Coordinates of C-alpha atoms in Angstrom, one line a residue:
X1 CA 3.9 -10.0 -27.0
X2 CA 0.6 -10.0 -25.1
X3 CA 0.1 -13.8 -25.5
X4 CA 3.7 -14.4 -24.5
X5 CA 3.3 -12.5 -21.2
X6 CA -0.1 -14.0 -20.5
X7 CA 1.4 -17.5 -20.9
X8 CA 4.3 -16.6 -18.6
X9 CA 1.7 -15.6 -16.0
X10 CA 0.0 -19.0 -16.3
X11 CA 3.4 -20.7 -15.9
X12 CA 4.2 -18.6 -12.8
X13 CA 0.9 -19.6 -11.2
X14 CA 1.5 -23.3 -12.0
X15 CA 4.9 -23.1 -10.4
X16 CA 3.5 -21.6 -7.3
X17 CA 1.1 -24.4 -6.7
X18 CA 3.6 -26.9 -5.3
X19 CA 5.5 -24.0 -3.6
X20 CA 2.5 -23.5 -1.4
X21 CA 3.8 -26.5 0.6
X22 CA 7.5 -26.5 -0.3
X23 CA 8.3 -22.8 0.0
X24 CA 5.3 -20.8 1.3
X25 CA 7.2 -17.5 1.4
X26 CA 8.0 -17.7 -2.3
X27 CA 4.3 -17.8 -3.0
X28 CA 3.8 -14.8 -0.7
X29 CA 6.5 -12.7 -2.5
X30 CA 5.2 -13.8 -5.9
X31 CA 1.8 -12.6 -4.9
X32 CA 3.1 -9.2 -3.7
X33 CA 5.0 -8.8 -7.0
X34 CA 2.0 -9.6 -9.2
X35 CA -0.5 -7.6 -7.2
X36 CA 1.8 -4.5 -7.4
X37 CA 2.0 -4.7 -11.2
X38 CA -1.5 -6.3 -11.6
X39 CA -2.9 -3.6 -13.9
X40 CA -0.1 -4.0 -16.4
X41 CA -0.3 -7.8 -16.4
X42 CA -4.1 -7.7 -16.6
X43 CA -3.9 -5.3 -19.6
X44 CA -1.7 -7.8 -21.5
X45 CA -3.9 -10.7 -20.5
X46 CA -6.9 -8.8 -21.8
X47 CA -5.1 -8.1 -25.1
X48 CA -4.4 -11.8 -25.3
X49 CA -8.1 -12.5 -25.3
X50 CA -8.0 -13.6 -21.6
X51 CA -6.5 -16.9 -23.0
X52 CA -10.0 -18.1 -23.6
X53 CA -11.4 -17.3 -20.2
X54 CA -14.9 -15.6 -20.2
X55 CA -13.7 -12.8 -17.9
X56 CA -10.6 -10.7 -17.7
X57 CA -8.4 -12.1 -14.9
X58 CA -5.2 -11.3 -13.1
X59 CA -2.5 -13.6 -11.7
X60 CA -3.1 -11.9 -8.4
X61 CA -6.6 -13.2 -8.4
X62 CA -5.3 -16.8 -8.1
X63 CA -2.2 -16.1 -6.1
X64 CA -4.3 -14.5 -3.4
X65 CA -5.9 -17.8 -2.8
X66 CA -2.6 -19.6 -3.0
X67 CA -1.1 -17.2 -0.4
X68 CA -4.0 -18.0 1.9
X69 CA -3.3 -21.7 1.5
X70 CA 0.5 -21.1 2.0
X71 CA -0.2 -19.5 5.3
X72 CA -1.4 -22.9 6.6
X73 CA 2.1 -24.3 5.9
X74 CA 4.1 -21.6 7.7
X75 CA 5.7 -23.2 10.7
X76 CA 4.0 -21.9 13.9
X77 CA 6.6 -19.9 15.9
X78 CA 4.5 -17.4 17.7
X79 CA 4.7 -17.4 21.5
X80 CA 2.8 -14.2 22.2
X81 CA -0.6 -12.9 21.3
X82 CA -1.0 -10.3 18.6
X83 CA -2.8 -7.8 20.8
X84 CA -5.1 -5.1 19.6
X85 CA -3.7 -5.2 16.0
X86 CA -4.3 -8.9 15.8
X87 CA -7.9 -8.5 17.0
X88 CA -8.4 -5.8 14.3
X89 CA -7.2 -8.3 11.8
X90 CA -9.8 -10.8 12.8
X91 CA -12.6 -8.2 12.6
X92 CA -11.3 -7.0 9.2
X93 CA -11.2 -10.6 7.9
X94 CA -14.7 -11.3 9.0
X95 CA -16.1 -8.0 7.8
X96 CA -14.4 -8.4 4.4
X97 CA -15.6 -11.9 3.9
X98 CA -19.2 -10.8 4.9
X99 CA -18.9 -7.8 2.5
X100 CA -17.8 -10.0 -0.3
X101 CA -20.6 -12.6 0.2
X102 CA -23.1 -9.8 0.5
X103 CA -21.9 -8.2 -2.7
X104 CA -22.0 -11.4 -4.6
X105 CA -25.6 -12.0 -3.6
X106 CA -26.8 -8.4 -4.1
X107 CA -24.7 -7.1 -6.9
X108 CA -23.2 -10.2 -8.5
X109 CA -21.7 -8.6 -11.6
X110 CA -20.0 -5.6 -10.0
X111 CA -19.0 -7.6 -6.9
X112 CA -16.7 -9.7 -9.2
X113 CA -15.2 -6.5 -10.7
X114 CA -14.4 -5.0 -7.3
X115 CA -13.6 -8.2 -5.4
X116 CA -9.9 -7.4 -5.7
X117 CA -10.3 -5.0 -2.8
X118 CA -10.3 -8.2 -0.6
X119 CA -6.9 -9.4 -1.9
X120 CA -5.0 -7.8 1.0
X121 CA -6.6 -10.2 3.5
X122 CA -4.4 -13.0 2.1
X123 CA -1.2 -10.9 2.7
X124 CA -2.5 -9.9 6.2
X125 CA -3.1 -13.5 7.3
X126 CA 0.2 -14.7 5.9
X127 CA 2.1 -11.8 7.4
X128 CA 0.6 -12.4 10.8
X129 CA 1.9 -16.0 10.8
X130 CA 5.2 -15.3 9.0
X131 CA 6.7 -12.2 10.5
X132 CA 7.8 -13.8 13.8
X133 CA 11.6 -13.1 13.8
X134 CA 14.0 -10.5 12.7
X135 CA 15.4 -12.4 9.7
X136 CA 12.0 -12.7 8.1
X137 CA 11.3 -9.1 8.7
X138 CA 14.7 -8.0 7.3
X139 CA 14.1 -10.2 4.2
X140 CA 10.7 -8.6 3.7
X141 CA 12.0 -5.1 3.9
X142 CA 14.8 -5.9 1.5
X143 CA 12.3 -7.4 -0.9
X144 CA 10.1 -4.3 -0.6
X145 CA 13.0 -2.0 -1.5
X146 CA 13.9 -4.1 -4.5
X147 CA 10.3 -4.3 -5.6
X148 CA 9.8 -0.5 -5.4
X149 CA 13.1 0.2 -7.2
X150 CA 11.9 -2.0 -10.1
X151 CA 8.5 -0.1 -10.0
X152 CA 10.4 3.2 -10.2
X153 CA 12.4 2.0 -13.2
X154 CA 9.2 1.2 -15.1
X155 CA 7.7 4.5 -13.9
X156 CA 10.6 6.4 -15.5
X157 CA 10.1 4.5 -18.7
X158 CA 6.4 5.3 -18.7
X159 CA 6.9 9.0 -18.0
X160 CA 9.5 9.5 -20.7
X161 CA 7.4 7.6 -23.2
X162 CA 9.8 4.7 -23.6
X163 CA 7.2 2.2 -22.5
X164 CA 3.4 2.4 -22.8
X165 CA 1.6 -0.3 -20.9
X166 CA -1.8 -1.6 -22.2
X167 CA -3.4 -0.1 -19.0
X168 CA -2.2 3.4 -19.7
X169 CA -4.5 6.2 -18.8
X170 CA -6.5 7.9 -21.5
X171 CA -5.7 11.2 -19.9
X172 CA -2.1 12.3 -20.4
X173 CA 0.0 14.6 -18.2
X174 CA 1.1 17.9 -19.6
X175 CA 4.8 17.3 -18.8
X176 CA 7.3 14.8 -20.2
X177 CA 5.9 12.3 -22.8
X178 CA 4.0 9.6 -21.0
X179 CA 1.1 9.4 -18.6
X180 CA 1.6 9.9 -14.9
X181 CA 1.6 6.2 -14.1
X182 CA -1.0 6.5 -11.4
X183 CA -3.2 3.8 -13.0
X184 CA -0.5 1.5 -14.3
X185 CA 1.6 1.6 -11.1
X186 CA 1.1 2.3 -7.4
X187 CA 2.8 5.7 -6.5
X188 CA 1.3 5.3 -3.0
X189 CA 4.0 2.7 -2.3
X190 CA 6.8 5.2 -2.6
X191 CA 5.8 6.2 1.0
X192 CA 7.1 2.8 2.0
X193 CA 10.4 3.4 0.4
X194 CA 10.8 6.8 2.1
X195 CA 9.8 5.3 5.5
X196 CA 12.3 2.5 5.1
X197 CA 15.0 5.0 4.2
X198 CA 14.4 7.2 7.2
X199 CA 14.0 4.1 9.4
X200 CA 17.4 2.8 8.4
X201 CA 19.0 6.2 9.3
X202 CA 17.2 6.4 12.6
X203 CA 18.1 2.8 13.5
X204 CA 21.7 3.1 12.3
X205 CA 21.2 0.0 10.2
X206 CA 23.1 -0.5 7.0
X207 CA 24.9 2.0 4.9
X208 CA 23.7 5.6 5.0
X209 CA 24.3 6.0 1.3
X210 CA 21.8 3.2 0.6
X211 CA 19.2 5.0 2.7
X212 CA 19.9 8.3 0.9
X213 CA 19.5 6.6 -2.5
X214 CA 16.2 5.0 -1.4
X215 CA 15.0 8.3 -0.2
X216 CA 15.9 10.0 -3.5
X217 CA 14.0 7.3 -5.4
X218 CA 10.9 7.6 -3.2
X219 CA 10.7 11.4 -3.5
X220 CA 11.4 11.2 -7.2
X221 CA 8.6 8.7 -7.7
X222 CA 6.1 10.9 -5.9
X223 CA 7.2 13.9 -8.0
X224 CA 6.8 11.9 -11.2
X225 CA 3.3 10.8 -10.2
X226 CA 2.3 14.5 -9.9
X227 CA -0.4 13.7 -7.3
X228 CA -1.2 16.6 -4.9
X229 CA -2.4 14.4 -2.0
X230 CA 0.8 12.4 -2.3
X231 CA 2.8 15.5 -1.8
X232 CA 0.8 16.2 1.3
X233 CA 1.4 12.7 2.7
X234 CA 5.1 13.0 2.0
X235 CA 5.0 16.3 3.9
X236 CA 3.3 14.7 6.9
X237 CA 5.9 11.9 6.8
X238 CA 8.8 14.4 6.7
X239 CA 7.4 16.5 9.5
X240 CA 6.8 13.5 11.7
X241 CA 10.3 12.2 11.1
X242 CA 11.8 15.5 12.2
X243 CA 9.6 16.0 15.2
X244 CA 8.9 12.5 16.7
X245 CA 11.8 10.1 15.9
X246 CA 15.5 10.1 16.8
X247 CA 18.3 11.5 14.6
X248 CA 16.4 14.7 13.8
X249 CA 19.5 16.7 12.6
X250 CA 20.7 13.8 10.4
X251 CA 17.2 13.3 9.0
X252 CA 16.8 17.1 8.2
X253 CA 20.1 17.2 6.5
X254 CA 19.3 14.2 4.4
X255 CA 15.9 15.7 3.4
X256 CA 17.5 18.9 2.4
X257 CA 20.1 17.1 0.3
X258 CA 17.6 14.8 -1.4
X259 CA 15.3 17.8 -2.1
X260 CA 18.0 19.8 -3.7
X261 CA 19.0 16.9 -5.9
X262 CA 15.5 16.2 -7.0
X263 CA 14.7 19.9 -7.7
X264 CA 18.1 20.2 -9.5
X265 CA 17.4 17.2 -11.8
X266 CA 13.8 18.4 -12.4
X267 CA 15.0 21.8 -13.4
X268 CA 17.7 20.3 -15.7
X269 CA 15.1 18.3 -17.7
X270 CA 12.5 21.1 -17.7
X271 CA 10.1 19.4 -15.3
X272 CA 7.9 21.7 -13.1
X273 CA 7.6 20.0 -9.7
X274 CA 4.7 22.3 -8.6
X275 CA 2.7 22.2 -11.9
X276 CA -0.2 20.3 -10.4
X277 CA -0.7 23.0 -7.8
X278 CA -1.1 25.7 -10.4
X279 CA -3.1 24.1 -13.2
X280 CA -5.2 21.1 -14.1
X281 CA -3.3 19.1 -16.8
X282 CA -6.6 17.7 -18.1
X283 CA -7.6 21.2 -19.1
X284 CA -4.5 22.4 -20.8
X285 CA -1.1 23.7 -19.9
X286 CA -1.9 27.4 -20.1
X287 CA -5.0 27.4 -18.0
X288 CA -4.2 28.3 -14.4
X289 CA -6.7 27.9 -11.6
X290 CA -6.8 27.4 -7.9
X291 CA -6.9 23.6 -7.2
X292 CA -9.7 22.6 -4.9
X293 CA -9.9 19.0 -3.9
X294 CA -13.6 19.2 -2.9
X295 CA -14.7 21.7 -5.5
X296 CA -18.5 21.7 -6.0
X297 CA -19.6 19.1 -8.6
X298 CA -16.3 17.1 -8.6
X299 CA -16.1 13.4 -7.9
X300 CA -14.7 13.8 -4.4
X301 CA -17.3 16.4 -3.4
X302 CA -20.2 14.2 -4.5
X303 CA -18.9 11.1 -2.8
X304 CA -19.6 12.5 0.7
X305 CA -23.1 13.4 -0.3
X306 CA -23.9 10.1 -2.0
X307 CA -22.7 8.1 1.0
X308 CA -25.1 10.0 3.3
X309 CA -28.0 9.7 0.8
X310 CA -27.3 5.9 0.4
X311 CA -27.7 5.2 4.1
X312 CA -30.8 7.4 4.3
X313 CA -32.4 5.1 1.8
X314 CA -30.9 1.9 3.4
X315 CA -30.3 2.7 7.1
X316 CA -30.2 -1.0 8.0
X317 CA -26.8 -1.3 6.3
X318 CA -25.2 1.5 8.4
X319 CA -23.4 -1.0 10.7
X320 CA -22.3 -3.7 8.3
X321 CA -22.1 -1.7 5.1
X322 CA -23.6 -2.2 1.6
X323 CA -20.9 -4.7 0.6
X324 CA -18.3 -5.1 -2.1
X325 CA -19.7 -4.0 -5.5
X326 CA -22.2 -1.4 -4.1
X327 CA -22.2 1.5 -6.6
X328 CA -22.5 5.2 -6.2
X329 CA -23.0 8.0 -8.9
X330 CA -20.0 10.0 -10.2
X331 CA -20.2 13.3 -12.0
X332 CA -17.6 12.5 -14.7
X333 CA -16.3 9.6 -16.7
X334 CA -17.5 7.1 -19.2
X335 CA -19.9 5.5 -16.7
X336 CA -22.4 7.1 -14.4
X337 CA -21.7 4.8 -11.4
X338 CA -18.6 3.4 -9.7
X339 CA -17.8 1.1 -6.8
X340 CA -14.6 3.0 -6.0
X341 CA -14.1 5.7 -3.4
X342 CA -11.2 8.2 -3.3
X343 CA -11.2 8.2 0.5
X344 CA -10.1 5.2 2.6
X345 CA -12.6 6.1 5.3
X346 CA -15.5 6.6 2.9
X347 CA -14.7 3.2 1.3
X348 CA -14.8 1.3 4.6
X349 CA -17.9 3.2 5.7
X350 CA -19.8 2.1 2.5
X351 CA -18.3 -1.4 2.1
X352 CA -18.2 -2.6 5.7
X353 CA -20.2 0.1 7.6
X354 CA -19.4 1.7 10.9
X355 CA -17.9 -1.6 12.2
X356 CA -15.4 -1.6 9.4
X357 CA -14.6 2.1 9.7
X358 CA -14.0 2.0 13.4
X359 CA -11.9 -1.2 13.1
X360 CA -9.6 0.5 10.6
X361 CA -9.3 3.6 12.7
X362 CA -8.4 1.5 15.8
X363 CA -5.9 -0.4 13.7
X364 CA -4.2 2.8 12.6
X365 CA -4.1 4.2 16.1
X366 CA -2.8 1.0 17.7
X367 CA -0.1 0.8 15.0
X368 CA 1.0 4.3 15.6
X369 CA 1.2 3.8 19.4
X370 CA 3.1 0.5 19.1
X371 CA 5.5 1.7 16.4
X372 CA 6.2 4.9 18.3
X373 CA 7.2 2.9 21.3
X374 CA 9.4 0.6 19.2
X375 CA 11.1 3.6 17.6
X376 CA 12.6 4.5 21.0
X377 CA 14.1 1.0 21.4
X378 CA 17.8 0.6 22.3
X379 CA 18.1 -2.3 19.8
X380 CA 19.0 -0.7 16.4
X381 CA 16.9 -3.1 14.3
X382 CA 13.8 -2.7 16.5
X383 CA 14.3 1.1 16.3
X384 CA 14.5 0.7 12.5
X385 CA 11.3 -1.3 12.4
X386 CA 9.4 1.0 14.7
X387 CA 10.4 4.2 13.0
X388 CA 9.6 2.8 9.6
X389 CA 6.2 1.6 10.6
X390 CA 5.4 4.8 12.5
X391 CA 6.3 7.1 9.6
X392 CA 4.4 5.0 7.1
X393 CA 1.3 4.7 9.3
X394 CA 1.1 8.4 10.0
X395 CA 1.5 9.2 6.3
X396 CA -1.1 6.6 5.3
X397 CA -3.6 8.0 7.9
X398 CA -3.2 11.4 6.4
X399 CA -3.4 10.2 2.8
X400 CA -6.4 8.0 3.5
X401 CA -8.6 11.2 3.5
X402 CA -8.0 11.5 -0.2
X403 CA -6.8 8.0 -1.4
X404 CA -7.7 4.4 -0.6
X405 CA -4.8 2.7 1.3
X406 CA -5.9 -0.6 2.8
X407 CA -8.8 -0.5 0.3
X408 CA -6.3 0.0 -2.6
X409 CA -6.5 -3.3 -4.6
X410 CA -2.9 -3.1 -5.7
X411 CA -1.2 -1.3 -2.8
X412 CA -2.9 -2.7 0.3
X413 CA -1.3 -6.1 0.2
X414 CA 2.2 -4.6 0.8
X415 CA 1.0 -1.9 3.2
X416 CA -0.9 -4.3 5.5
X417 CA 2.3 -6.3 6.1
X418 CA 3.8 -3.5 8.2
X419 CA 0.8 -3.7 10.6
X420 CA 1.4 -7.5 10.7
X421 CA 5.1 -6.8 11.7
X422 CA 3.8 -4.6 14.6
X423 CA 1.3 -7.3 15.7
X424 CA 4.3 -9.7 16.2
X425 CA 6.6 -7.3 17.9
X426 CA 7.1 -9.4 21.0
X427 CA 8.1 -12.5 19.1
X428 CA 10.5 -10.5 16.9
X429 CA 12.1 -9.1 20.1
X430 CA 12.6 -12.6 21.4
X431 CA 14.3 -13.7 18.2
X432 CA 17.2 -11.3 19.0
X433 CA 18.2 -13.6 21.9
X434 CA 20.0 -15.6 19.2
X435 CA 22.2 -12.6 18.3
X436 CA 25.4 -12.9 20.4
X437 CA 26.1 -9.2 20.2
X438 CA 22.9 -8.2 21.9
X439 CA 22.7 -8.8 25.6
X440 CA 19.5 -10.5 27.0
X441 CA 19.3 -7.7 29.6
X442 CA 18.9 -5.1 26.8
X443 CA 16.0 -7.1 25.3
X444 CA 14.3 -7.5 28.7
X445 CA 14.6 -3.7 29.3
X446 CA 13.0 -3.0 26.0
X447 CA 10.2 -5.5 26.6
X448 CA 9.5 -3.8 29.9
X449 CA 9.6 -0.3 28.3
X450 CA 7.5 -1.1 25.3

């Protein structure tokens, strides 16, 4: 089984080589698919002896480079600059490249291990060149929905013990039969599904039933992952959608309906939705204690201290960071040091220094401002894009305190594409001139307003 899947991965990579020139977008979508499920594919490849390679590899490792090459063959259609977001992309690309080179020179072995944190740059560059009209954006959003529905399907199989991936966590949850799927899959991406669902409702695009179904799947996926910070991010998204975007009454009704259905199904199967808030599954079902994210001696608590102590020892790295592969001590686990940070902001501070951290903060702020303006558009599809990106970005900004987002090696490639859409908003607006049912005057009014 493992060898068969590993060989299929090789075949997929070989097929993508000519597609770099012939069908660049297919390479891009293949990359997003493989990077989302990279932990599962990497697990099977490892079981297959890496097919003779000296190191464990993932299809996304190669497809990232192919996606970068494919970006060169995307026909140039942009007529406007990419603004602040595009400038942030340039800085992020340069800082990530510098961080990778720095890591390879200073911590060669660990830099290879953590180099997948740079994969998202390929999707970022491709997206900046590709998302220049509404048809491409619509295609990407439909692909994202299908991809996340497939992820939810496998998540259900994993939680109910019907499928155990080779990458399954050692620590099992106390509910249902399988592990929570937080290592095998990317529950963070369910925020994308929820944002798209609400964006469709706000924009009046497509069938409302489809949006409700997508919302149900997104909420159910977050519930199945049993991650406290994800509950918080979903709460931020829900509050923002009720307070800041159009269609508040409709959105509130849909949330209530979806919540009742999810709670009802959970009760029917004996699943305690709030179990993670009352006990720590790693310490037994019956042990109840107050959850504290920054409890003394925990991994999250020590990360803040070690970052400060690292720069006290090496203050000359405070602007540019210590690079990809720089390690810091952790209080628990099989190893004493890791190159992974729970917080997005800590990760950028350590990997790319203050320059990287400030750039990401500016990117998030610029994305929020631009998407909020687009969510007020009179053009339904632009309102859909704006509301989707606004809700996603505000949820990511909140979740970034506790989770990596653009530093997530499996989730960042899909997430950064939404910032790329915002960077090309003017070109996407112009593409609506080809739609006969939309008057040019409406487009000009929106351009002046936004």
